Structures are given as structure tokens and as C-alpha cells.
Coordinates of C-alpha atoms in Angstrom, one line a residue:
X28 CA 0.0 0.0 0.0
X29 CA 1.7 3.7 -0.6
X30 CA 1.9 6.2 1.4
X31 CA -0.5 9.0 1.1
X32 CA 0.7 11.8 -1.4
X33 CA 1.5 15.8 1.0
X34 CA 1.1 18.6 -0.8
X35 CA 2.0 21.6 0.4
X36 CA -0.3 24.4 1.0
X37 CA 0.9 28.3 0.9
X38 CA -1.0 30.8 3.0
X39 CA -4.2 31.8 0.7
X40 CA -3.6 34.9 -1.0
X41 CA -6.0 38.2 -0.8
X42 CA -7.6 37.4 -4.0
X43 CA -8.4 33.7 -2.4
X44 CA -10.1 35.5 0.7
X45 CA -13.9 35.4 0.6
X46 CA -13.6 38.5 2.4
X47 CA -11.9 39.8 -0.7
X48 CA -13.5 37.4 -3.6
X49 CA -17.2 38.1 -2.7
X50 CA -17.5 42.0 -2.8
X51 CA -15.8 41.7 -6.3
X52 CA -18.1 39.1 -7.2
X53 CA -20.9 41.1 -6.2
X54 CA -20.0 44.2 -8.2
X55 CA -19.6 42.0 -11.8
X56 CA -22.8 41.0 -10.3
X57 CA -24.4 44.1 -10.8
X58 CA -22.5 44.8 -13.8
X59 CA -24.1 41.8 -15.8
X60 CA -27.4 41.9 -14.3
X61 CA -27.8 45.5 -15.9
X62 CA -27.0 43.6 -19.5
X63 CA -30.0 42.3 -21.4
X64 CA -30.7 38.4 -20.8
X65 CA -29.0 36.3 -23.6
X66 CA -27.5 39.3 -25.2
X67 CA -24.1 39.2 -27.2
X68 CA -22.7 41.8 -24.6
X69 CA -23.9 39.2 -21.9
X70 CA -22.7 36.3 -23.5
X71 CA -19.2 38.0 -24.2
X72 CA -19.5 39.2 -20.1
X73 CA -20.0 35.4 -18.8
X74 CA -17.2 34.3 -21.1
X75 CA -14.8 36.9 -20.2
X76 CA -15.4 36.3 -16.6
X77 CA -15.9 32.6 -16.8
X78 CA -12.6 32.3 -18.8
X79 CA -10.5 34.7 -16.3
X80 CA -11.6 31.7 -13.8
X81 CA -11.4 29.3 -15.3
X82 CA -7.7 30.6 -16.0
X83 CA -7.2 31.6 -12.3
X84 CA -8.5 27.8 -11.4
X85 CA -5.8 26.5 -14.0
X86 CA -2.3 28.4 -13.3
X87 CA -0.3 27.4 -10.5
X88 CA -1.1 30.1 -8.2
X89 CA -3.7 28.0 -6.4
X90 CA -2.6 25.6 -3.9
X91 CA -3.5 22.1 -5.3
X92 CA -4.4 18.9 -3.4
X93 CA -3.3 15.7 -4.2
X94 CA -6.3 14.2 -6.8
X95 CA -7.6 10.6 -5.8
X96 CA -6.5 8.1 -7.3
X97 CA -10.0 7.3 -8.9
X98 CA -13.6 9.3 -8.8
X99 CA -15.5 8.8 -5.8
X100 CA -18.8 6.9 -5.6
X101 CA -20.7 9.9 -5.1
X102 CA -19.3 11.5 -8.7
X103 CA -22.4 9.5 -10.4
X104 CA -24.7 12.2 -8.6
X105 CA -22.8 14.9 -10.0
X106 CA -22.4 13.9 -13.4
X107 CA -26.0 12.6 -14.0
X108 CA -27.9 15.9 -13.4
X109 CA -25.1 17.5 -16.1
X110 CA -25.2 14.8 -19.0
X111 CA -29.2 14.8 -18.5
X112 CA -28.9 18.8 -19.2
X113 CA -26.6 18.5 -21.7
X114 CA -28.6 16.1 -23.6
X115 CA -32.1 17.8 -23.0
X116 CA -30.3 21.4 -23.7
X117 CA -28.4 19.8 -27.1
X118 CA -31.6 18.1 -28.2
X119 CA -34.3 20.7 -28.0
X120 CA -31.7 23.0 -29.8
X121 CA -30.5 21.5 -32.3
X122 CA -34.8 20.8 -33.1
X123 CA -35.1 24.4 -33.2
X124 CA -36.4 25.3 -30.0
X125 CA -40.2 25.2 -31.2
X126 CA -42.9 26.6 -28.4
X127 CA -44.3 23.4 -27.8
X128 CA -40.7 22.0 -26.6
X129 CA -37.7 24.9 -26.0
X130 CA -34.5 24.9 -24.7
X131 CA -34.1 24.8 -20.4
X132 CA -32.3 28.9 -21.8
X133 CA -35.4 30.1 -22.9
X134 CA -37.6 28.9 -20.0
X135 CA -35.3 30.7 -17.9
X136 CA -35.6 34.0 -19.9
X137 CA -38.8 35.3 -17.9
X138 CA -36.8 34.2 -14.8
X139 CA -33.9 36.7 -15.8
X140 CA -36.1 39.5 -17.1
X141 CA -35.7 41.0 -13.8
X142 CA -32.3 42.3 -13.3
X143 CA -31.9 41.7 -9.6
X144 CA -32.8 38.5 -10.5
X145 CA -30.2 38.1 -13.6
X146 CA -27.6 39.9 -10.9
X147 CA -27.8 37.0 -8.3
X148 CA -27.8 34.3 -11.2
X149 CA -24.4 36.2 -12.0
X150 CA -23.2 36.0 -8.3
X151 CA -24.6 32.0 -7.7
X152 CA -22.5 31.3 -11.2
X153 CA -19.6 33.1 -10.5
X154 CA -19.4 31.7 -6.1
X155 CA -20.0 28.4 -7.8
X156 CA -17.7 28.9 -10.6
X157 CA -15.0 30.0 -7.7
X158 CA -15.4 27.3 -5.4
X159 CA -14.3 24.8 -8.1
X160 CA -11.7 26.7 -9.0
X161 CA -10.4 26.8 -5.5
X162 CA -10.6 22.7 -5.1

């Protein structure tokens, strides 16, 4: 049997502070929930920021820990709900996204008319977003 892998963990930065993270978080908040829903301007916004983290969750200035060796039991759950989106979000696309049967995006869009609505989707996505970044 080996010997579990250390890895060693620097003190967390001030950008890795939720003290620090969440007040920026809610100010690109705000920002994109004053964009119209679906818009090129808000689709260019969630990929700008989504890319920055995903970036940030990438380089090596986070602290890793050591990966398992294989995916837990539990990873079924979390990859489920995803491919069942995927697959419902993919199909009733590519079919055109009729009335009688559209895309999960364009059930949401009276949800997001609202923009203090669309401004705490933007801070759920981007906490969310964060916290796997930071794992």
C-alpha cells in the first residue's frame, strides 16, 4: 500500500479570501445583471469572466491537493444531473427550439427578465464557478 501523497499548502492569497473574492463578485454582479438576458454583450461578459476563472482555477497560483486516485462513488450524482442537461439542452436546440418543446435557456428568460434576479444568477454562477476553482 503507498503512502498518502502531502502537498504543500501556501498561506491563501488576498484574492483567495472570501472576504476579498465576494464583494468583487458582487460588483460583476451588478455589472451583468444590468446587460440584457441572452445578449451578445452578456454572453461576451459570462465568457470573459468565466474564462478569467477558469484561468485563475488552472495556473499554478492556487494551492493544489493531491487528486484521488479514482472518482469517488458519489461522482455519479454529480455527473448525472449535467449529461441529462446536456442532452435535453443539445436536443431541443438543435430541433429548433419550437414553443411546444424549448430549450431549459429560454424557459429561464422570464426568470432573468428581472435584473436583480439576472444579478444573483451572475453571483450564484460566478461563487460556484470559484469554489471549483479553488478545489
Amino acid at each position: 500500500m503507498e503512502a498518502p501523497r502531502e502537498v504543500a499548502v501556501d498561506a491563501p492569497r488576498a484574492w483567495d479570501r472570501p472576504l476579498v473574492v465576494m464583494p468583487v463578485f458582487a460588483v460583476f454582479s451588478l455589472v451583468g445583471g444590468q446587460l440584457p438576458s441572452f445578449s451578445t454583450a452578456a454572453n461576451l461578459y459570462s465568457l470573459s469572466i468565466g474564462g478569467t476563472l477558469m484561468w485563475y482555477g488552472l495556473s499554478q497560483r492556487m494551492p493544489r491537493r493531491a487528486a484521488p486516485e479514482r472518482p469517488g462513488r458519489g461522482t455519479v450524482w454529480w455527473l448525472a444531473p449535467a449529461v441529462v442537461f446536456v442532452a435535453l439542452e443539445s436536443s431541443t436546440f438543435l430541433s429548433g427550439s419550437q414553443e411546444s418543446y424549448p430549450t431549459l435557456s429560454k424557459l429561464a428568460d422570464p426568470l432573468l427578465a428581472d435584473p436583480t434576479t439576472r444579478a444573483a444568477a451572475y453571483f450564484g454562477w460566478m461563487s460556484a464557478f470559484w469554489g471549483l476553482a479553488r478545489r
